[in-house]
PDB file of C-alpha atoms in Angstrom:
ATOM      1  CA  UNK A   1      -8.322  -2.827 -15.520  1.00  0.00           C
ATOM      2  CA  UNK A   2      -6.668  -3.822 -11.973  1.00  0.00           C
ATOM      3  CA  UNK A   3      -3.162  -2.723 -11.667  1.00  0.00           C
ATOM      4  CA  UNK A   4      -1.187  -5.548 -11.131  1.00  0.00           C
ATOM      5  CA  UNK A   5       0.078  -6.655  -7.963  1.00  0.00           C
ATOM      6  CA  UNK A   6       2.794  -4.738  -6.678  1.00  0.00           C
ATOM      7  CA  UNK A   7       4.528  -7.636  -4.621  1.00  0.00           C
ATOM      8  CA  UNK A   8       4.381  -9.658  -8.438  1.00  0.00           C
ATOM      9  CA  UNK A   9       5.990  -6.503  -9.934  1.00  0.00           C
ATOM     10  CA  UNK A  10       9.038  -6.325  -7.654  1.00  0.00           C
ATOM     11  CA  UNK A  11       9.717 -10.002  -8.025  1.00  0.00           C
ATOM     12  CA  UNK A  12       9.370  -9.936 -11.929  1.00  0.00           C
ATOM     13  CA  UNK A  13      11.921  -6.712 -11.498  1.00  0.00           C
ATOM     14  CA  UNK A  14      14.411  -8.626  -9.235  1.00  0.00           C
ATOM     15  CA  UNK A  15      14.534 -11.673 -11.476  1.00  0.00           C
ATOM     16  CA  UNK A  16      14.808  -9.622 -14.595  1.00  0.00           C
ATOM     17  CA  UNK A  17      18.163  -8.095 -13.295  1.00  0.00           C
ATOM     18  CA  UNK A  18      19.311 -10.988 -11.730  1.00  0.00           C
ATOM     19  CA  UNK A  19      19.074 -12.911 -15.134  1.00  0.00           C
ATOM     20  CA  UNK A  20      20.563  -9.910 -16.982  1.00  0.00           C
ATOM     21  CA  UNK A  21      23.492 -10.393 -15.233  1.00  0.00           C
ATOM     22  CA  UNK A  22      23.866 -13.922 -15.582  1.00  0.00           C
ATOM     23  CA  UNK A  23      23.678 -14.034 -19.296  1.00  0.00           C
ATOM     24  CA  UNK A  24      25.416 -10.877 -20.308  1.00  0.00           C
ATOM     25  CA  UNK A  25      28.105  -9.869 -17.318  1.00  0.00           C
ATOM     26  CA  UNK A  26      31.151 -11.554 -16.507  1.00  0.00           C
ATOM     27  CA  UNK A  27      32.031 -12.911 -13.109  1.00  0.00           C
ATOM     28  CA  UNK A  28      35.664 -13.557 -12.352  1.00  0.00           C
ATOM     29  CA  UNK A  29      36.960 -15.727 -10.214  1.00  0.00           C
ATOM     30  CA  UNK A  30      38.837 -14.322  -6.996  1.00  0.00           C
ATOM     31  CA  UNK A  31      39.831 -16.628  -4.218  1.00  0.00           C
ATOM     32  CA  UNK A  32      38.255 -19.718  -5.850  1.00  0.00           C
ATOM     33  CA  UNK A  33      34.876 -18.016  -5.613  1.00  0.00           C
ATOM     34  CA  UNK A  34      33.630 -15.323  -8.163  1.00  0.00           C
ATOM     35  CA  UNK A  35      33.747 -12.129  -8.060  1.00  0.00           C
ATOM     36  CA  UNK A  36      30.909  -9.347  -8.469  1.00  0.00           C
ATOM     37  CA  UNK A  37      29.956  -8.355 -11.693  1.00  0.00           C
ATOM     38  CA  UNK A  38      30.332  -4.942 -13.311  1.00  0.00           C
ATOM     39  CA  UNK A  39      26.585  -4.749 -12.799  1.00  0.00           C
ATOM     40  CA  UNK A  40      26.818  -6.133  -9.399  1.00  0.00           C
ATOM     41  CA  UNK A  41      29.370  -3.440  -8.267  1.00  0.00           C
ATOM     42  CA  UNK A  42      27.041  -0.617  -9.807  1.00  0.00           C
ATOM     43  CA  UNK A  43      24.109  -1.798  -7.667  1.00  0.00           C
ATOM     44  CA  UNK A  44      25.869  -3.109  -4.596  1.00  0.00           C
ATOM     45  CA  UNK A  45      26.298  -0.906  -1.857  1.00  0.00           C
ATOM     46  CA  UNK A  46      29.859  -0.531   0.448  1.00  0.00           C
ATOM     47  CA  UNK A  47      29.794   1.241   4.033  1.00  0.00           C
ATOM     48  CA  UNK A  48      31.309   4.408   2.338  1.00  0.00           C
ATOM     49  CA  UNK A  49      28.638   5.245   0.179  1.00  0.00           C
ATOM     50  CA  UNK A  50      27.231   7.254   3.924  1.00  0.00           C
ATOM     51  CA  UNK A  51      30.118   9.851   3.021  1.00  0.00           C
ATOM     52  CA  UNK A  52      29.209   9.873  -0.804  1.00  0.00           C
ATOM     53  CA  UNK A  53      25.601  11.394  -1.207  1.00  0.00           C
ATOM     54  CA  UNK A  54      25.805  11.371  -4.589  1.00  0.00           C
ATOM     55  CA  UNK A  55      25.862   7.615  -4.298  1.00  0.00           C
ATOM     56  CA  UNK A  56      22.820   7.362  -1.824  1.00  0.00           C
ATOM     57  CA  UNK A  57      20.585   6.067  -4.716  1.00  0.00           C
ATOM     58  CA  UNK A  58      22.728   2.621  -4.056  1.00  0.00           C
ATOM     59  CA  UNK A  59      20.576   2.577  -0.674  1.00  0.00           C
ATOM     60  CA  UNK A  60      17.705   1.332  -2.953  1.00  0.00           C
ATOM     61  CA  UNK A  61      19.738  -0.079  -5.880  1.00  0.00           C
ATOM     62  CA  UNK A  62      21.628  -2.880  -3.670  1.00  0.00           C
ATOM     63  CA  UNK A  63      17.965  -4.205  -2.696  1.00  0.00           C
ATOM     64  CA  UNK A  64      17.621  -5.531  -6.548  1.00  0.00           C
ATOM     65  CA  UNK A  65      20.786  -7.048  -7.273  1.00  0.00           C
ATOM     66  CA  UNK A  66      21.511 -10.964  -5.793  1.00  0.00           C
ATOM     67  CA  UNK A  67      24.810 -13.011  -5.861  1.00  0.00           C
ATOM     68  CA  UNK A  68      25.417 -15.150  -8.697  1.00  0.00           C
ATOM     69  CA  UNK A  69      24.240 -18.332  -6.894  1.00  0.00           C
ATOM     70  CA  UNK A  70      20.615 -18.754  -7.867  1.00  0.00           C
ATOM     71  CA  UNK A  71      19.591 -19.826  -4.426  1.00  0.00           C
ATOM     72  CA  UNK A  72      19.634 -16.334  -3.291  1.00  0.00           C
ATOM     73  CA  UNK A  73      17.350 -14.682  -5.780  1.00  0.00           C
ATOM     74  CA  UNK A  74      14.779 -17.724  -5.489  1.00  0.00           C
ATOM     75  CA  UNK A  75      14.427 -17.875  -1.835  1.00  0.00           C
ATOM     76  CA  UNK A  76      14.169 -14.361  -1.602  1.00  0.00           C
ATOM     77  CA  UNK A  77      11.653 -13.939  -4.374  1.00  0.00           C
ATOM     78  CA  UNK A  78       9.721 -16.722  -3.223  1.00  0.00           C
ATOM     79  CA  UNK A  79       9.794 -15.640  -0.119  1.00  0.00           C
ATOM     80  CA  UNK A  80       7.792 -12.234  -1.411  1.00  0.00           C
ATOM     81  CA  UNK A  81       5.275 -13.784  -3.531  1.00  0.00           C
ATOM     82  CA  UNK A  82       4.377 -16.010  -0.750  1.00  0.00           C
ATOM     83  CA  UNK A  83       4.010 -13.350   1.883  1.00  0.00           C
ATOM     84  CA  UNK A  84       4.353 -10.152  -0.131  1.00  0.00           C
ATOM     85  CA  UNK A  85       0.428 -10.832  -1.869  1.00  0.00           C
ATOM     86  CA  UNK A  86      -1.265 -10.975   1.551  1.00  0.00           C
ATOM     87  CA  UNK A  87       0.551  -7.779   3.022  1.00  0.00           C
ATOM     88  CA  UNK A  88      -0.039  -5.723   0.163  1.00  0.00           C
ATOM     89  CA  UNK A  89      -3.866  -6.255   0.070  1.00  0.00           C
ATOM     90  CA  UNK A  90      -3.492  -4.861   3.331  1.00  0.00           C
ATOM     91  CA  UNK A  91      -1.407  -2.117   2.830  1.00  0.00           C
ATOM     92  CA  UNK A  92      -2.787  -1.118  -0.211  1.00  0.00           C
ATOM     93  CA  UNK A  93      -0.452  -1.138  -3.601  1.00  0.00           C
ATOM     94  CA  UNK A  94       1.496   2.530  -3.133  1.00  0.00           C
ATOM     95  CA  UNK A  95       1.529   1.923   0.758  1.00  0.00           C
ATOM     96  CA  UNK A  96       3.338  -1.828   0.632  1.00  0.00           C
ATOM     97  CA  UNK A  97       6.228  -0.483  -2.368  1.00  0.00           C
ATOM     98  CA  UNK A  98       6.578   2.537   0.301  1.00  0.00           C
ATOM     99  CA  UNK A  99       6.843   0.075   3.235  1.00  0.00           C
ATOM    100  CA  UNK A 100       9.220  -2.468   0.880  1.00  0.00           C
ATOM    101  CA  UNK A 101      11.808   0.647  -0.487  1.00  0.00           C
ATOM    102  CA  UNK A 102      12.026   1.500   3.013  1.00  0.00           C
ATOM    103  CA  UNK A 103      13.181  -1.693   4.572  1.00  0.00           C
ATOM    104  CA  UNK A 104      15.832  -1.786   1.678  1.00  0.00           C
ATOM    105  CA  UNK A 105      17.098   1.588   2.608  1.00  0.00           C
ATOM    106  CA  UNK A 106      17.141   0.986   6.353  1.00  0.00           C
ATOM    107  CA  UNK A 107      18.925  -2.055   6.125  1.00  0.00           C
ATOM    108  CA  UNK A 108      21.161  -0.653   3.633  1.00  0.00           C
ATOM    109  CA  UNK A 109      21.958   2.773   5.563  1.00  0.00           C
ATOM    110  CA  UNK A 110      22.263   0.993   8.813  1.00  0.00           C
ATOM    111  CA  UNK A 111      24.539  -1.503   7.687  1.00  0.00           C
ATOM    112  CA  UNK A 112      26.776   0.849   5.827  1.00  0.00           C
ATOM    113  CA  UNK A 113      26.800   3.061   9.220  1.00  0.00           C
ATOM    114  CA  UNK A 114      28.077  -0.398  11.529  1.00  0.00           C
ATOM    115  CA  UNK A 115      30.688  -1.378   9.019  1.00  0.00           C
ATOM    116  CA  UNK A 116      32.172   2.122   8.076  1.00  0.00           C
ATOM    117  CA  UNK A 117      35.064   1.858   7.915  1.00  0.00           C
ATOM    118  CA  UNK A 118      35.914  -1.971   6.630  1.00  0.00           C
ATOM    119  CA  UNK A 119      36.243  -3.020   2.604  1.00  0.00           C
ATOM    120  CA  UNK A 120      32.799  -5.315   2.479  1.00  0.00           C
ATOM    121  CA  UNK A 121      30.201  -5.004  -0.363  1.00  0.00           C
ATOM    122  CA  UNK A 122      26.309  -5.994   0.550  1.00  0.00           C
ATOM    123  CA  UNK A 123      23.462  -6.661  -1.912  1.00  0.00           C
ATOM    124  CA  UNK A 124      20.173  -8.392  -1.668  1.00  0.00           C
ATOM    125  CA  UNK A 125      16.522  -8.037  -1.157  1.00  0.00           C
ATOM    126  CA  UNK A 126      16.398 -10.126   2.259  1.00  0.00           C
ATOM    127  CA  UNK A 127      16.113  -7.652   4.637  1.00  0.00           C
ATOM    128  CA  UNK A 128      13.428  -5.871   2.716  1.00  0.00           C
ATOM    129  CA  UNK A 129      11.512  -9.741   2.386  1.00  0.00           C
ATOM    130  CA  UNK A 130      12.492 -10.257   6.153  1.00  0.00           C
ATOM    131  CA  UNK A 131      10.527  -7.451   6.950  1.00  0.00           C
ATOM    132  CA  UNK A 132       7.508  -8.469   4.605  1.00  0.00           C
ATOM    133  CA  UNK A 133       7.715 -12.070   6.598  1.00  0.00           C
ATOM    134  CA  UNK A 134       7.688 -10.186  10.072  1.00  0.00           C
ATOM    135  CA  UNK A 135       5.170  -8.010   9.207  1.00  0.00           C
ATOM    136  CA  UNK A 136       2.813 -10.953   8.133  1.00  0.00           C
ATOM    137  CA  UNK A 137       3.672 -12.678  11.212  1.00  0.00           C
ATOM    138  CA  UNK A 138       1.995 -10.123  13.448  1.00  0.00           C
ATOM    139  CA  UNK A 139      -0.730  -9.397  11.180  1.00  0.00           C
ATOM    140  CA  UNK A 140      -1.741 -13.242  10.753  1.00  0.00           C
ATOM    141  CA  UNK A 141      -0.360 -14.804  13.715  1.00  0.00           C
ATOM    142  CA  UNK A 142      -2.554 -18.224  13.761  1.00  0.00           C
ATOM    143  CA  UNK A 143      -2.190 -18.477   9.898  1.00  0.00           C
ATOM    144  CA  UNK A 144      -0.799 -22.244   9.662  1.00  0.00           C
ATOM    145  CA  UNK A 145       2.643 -22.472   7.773  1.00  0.00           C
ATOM    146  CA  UNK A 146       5.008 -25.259   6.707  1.00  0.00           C
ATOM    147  CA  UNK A 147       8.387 -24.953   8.371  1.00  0.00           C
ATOM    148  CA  UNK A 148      10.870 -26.500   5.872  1.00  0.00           C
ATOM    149  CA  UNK A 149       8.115 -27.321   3.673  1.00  0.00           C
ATOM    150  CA  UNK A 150       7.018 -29.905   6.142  1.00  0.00           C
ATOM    151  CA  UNK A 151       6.327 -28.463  10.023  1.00  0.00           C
ATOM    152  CA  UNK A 152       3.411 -26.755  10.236  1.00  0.00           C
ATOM    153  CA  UNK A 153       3.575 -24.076  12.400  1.00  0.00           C
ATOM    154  CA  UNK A 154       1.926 -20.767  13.562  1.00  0.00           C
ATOM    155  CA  UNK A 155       3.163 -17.798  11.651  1.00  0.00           C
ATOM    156  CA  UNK A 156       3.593 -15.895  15.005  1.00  0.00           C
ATOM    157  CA  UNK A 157       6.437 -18.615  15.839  1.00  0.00           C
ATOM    158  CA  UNK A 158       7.494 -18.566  12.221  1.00  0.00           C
ATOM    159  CA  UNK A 159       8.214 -14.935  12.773  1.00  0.00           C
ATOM    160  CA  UNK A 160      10.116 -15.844  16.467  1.00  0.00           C
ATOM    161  CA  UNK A 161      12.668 -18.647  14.581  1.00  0.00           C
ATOM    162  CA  UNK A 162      13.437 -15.648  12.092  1.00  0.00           C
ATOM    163  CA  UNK A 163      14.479 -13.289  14.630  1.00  0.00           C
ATOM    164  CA  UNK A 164      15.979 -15.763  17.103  1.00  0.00           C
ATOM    165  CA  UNK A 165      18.194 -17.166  13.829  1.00  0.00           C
ATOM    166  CA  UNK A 166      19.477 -13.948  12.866  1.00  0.00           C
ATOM    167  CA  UNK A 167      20.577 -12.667  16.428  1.00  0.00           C
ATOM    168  CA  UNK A 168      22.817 -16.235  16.728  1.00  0.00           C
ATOM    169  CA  UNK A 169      23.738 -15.603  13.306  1.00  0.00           C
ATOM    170  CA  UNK A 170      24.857 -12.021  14.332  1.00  0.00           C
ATOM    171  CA  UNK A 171      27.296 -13.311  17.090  1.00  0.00           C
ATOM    172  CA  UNK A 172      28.933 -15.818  14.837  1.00  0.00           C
ATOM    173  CA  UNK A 173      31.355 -13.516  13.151  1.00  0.00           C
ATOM    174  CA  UNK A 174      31.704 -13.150   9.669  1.00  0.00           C
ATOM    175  CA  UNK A 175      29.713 -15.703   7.493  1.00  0.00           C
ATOM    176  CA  UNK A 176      29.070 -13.575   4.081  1.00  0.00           C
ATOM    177  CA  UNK A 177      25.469 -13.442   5.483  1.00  0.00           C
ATOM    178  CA  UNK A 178      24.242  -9.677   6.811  1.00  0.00           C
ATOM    179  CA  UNK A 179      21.778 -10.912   9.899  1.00  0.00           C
ATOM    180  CA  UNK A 180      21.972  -7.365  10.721  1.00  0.00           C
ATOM    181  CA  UNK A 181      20.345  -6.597   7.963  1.00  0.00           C
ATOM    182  CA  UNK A 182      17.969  -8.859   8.292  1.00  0.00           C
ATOM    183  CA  UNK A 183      17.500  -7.681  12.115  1.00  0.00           C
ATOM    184  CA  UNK A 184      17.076  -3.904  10.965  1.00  0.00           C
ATOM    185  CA  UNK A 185      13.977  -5.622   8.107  1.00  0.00           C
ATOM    186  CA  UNK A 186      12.545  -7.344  10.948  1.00  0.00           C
ATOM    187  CA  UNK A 187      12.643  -4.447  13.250  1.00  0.00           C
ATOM    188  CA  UNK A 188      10.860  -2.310  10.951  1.00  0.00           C
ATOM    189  CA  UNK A 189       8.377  -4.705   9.716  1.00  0.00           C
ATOM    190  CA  UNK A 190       7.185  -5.627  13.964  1.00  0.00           C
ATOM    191  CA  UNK A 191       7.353  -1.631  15.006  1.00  0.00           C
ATOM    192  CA  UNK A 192       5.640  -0.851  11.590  1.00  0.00           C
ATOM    193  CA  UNK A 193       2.488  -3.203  12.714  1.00  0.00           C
ATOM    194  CA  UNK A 194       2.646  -2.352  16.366  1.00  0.00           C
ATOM    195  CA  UNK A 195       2.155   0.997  16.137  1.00  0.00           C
ATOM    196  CA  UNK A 196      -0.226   1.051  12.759  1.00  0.00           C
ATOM    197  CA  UNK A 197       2.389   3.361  10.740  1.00  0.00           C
ATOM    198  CA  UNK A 198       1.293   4.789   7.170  1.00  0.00           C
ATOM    199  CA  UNK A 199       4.227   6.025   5.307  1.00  0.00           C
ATOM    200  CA  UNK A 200       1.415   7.055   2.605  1.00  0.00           C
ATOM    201  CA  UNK A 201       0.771   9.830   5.196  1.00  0.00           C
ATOM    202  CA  UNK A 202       4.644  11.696   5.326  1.00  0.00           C
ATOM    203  CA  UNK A 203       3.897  11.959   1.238  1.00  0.00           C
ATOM    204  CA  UNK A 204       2.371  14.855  -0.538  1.00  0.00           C
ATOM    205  CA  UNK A 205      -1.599  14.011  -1.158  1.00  0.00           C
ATOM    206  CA  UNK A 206      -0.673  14.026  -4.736  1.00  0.00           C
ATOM    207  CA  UNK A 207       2.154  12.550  -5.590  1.00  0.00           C
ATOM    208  CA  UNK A 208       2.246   8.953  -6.333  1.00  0.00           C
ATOM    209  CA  UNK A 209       4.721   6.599  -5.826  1.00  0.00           C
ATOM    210  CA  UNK A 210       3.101   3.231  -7.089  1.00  0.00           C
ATOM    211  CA  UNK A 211       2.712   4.861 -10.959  1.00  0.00           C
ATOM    212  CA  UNK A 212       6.204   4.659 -11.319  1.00  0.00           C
ATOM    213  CA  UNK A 213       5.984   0.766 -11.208  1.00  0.00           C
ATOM    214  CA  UNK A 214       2.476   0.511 -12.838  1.00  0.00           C
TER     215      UNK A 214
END
């Protein structure tokens, strides 16, 4: 029987938690906006979790949880199935859960590393997904793809408008959104194609990372 998809999986995984915390965790209201969640703050990562390394597992933990606003989890999920299919029938199933847990953690490490320091708190999947995107922008470049639902455009300039966003984003201040993040998935996802990496390879020849999500 074929495994299922791995890129499936990971949504199905993301949308599980993030409607576990809707129905059974309370939000409360700070600043007239809510708050995180007691499941939020468990998963969410904070620029001081560098110093704790018992706490690195948050690295990969703050890739699964999403805000309470629904729009974040569906973009992002979307976002995965869409592009996340195509990539891993390249990558192969292991190879494209290495390459995802790895954007997560880069983002996540890098971010903490910039903002050391400062009382912030960052969860999501996008920079993991923003690195899925990129990748399937240089790997399909003259696939045809509709900007807004409506443009079509080439993926390569797909993957151009992504980058280009995020740096202006980056040089607007503080806007609750981490473009940095989203810089360090993109990053990864371009250099990752360019230069034909295979994380598979840095692993012991038996050990098995994709059974764990079977």
């Amino acid at each position: 029987q074929r495994p299922q998809s791995m890129a499936v999986t990971l949504v199905i995984i993301n949308v599980a938690i993030y409607l576990v915390d809707r129905l059974f965790f309370e939000h409360p209201v700070q600043e007239m906006r809510l708050g995180l969640s007691a499941l939020q703050e468990t998963l969410s990562v904070t620029p001081q979790v560098v110093t704790q390394p018992w706490l690195w597992w948050k690295f990969v933990s703050s890739g699964f949880a999403h805000a309470y606003d629904p729009s974040h989890v569906l973009w992002n999920m979307f976002a995965l199935w869409m592009f996340g299919r195509d990539i891993e029938l390249r990558f192969g199933r292991q190879e494209f859960l290495r390459f995802y847990l790895v954007a997560i953690v880069l983002g996540s490490v890098i971010w903490s590393v910039i903002r050391l320091g400062s009382d912030v708190t960052m969860l999501g999947a996008s920079g993991a997904v923003t690195a899925v995107v990129i990748a399937y922008c240089m790997l399909y470049p003259k696939r045809m793809l509709l900007l807004m639902m409506v443009i079509p455009v080439p993926a390569w300039l797909l993957g151009v408008l992504i980058v280009v966003v995020n740096l202006v984003g980056s040089r607007h201040g503080n806007s609750g959104i981490a473009y940095d993040v989203h810089l360090v998935g993109a990053t990864f996802g371009f250099l990752y194609c360019k230069f034909g990496w295979n994380l598979g390879r840095l692993m012991p020849s038996n050990f098995s990372l994709g059974a764990v999500l079977k």
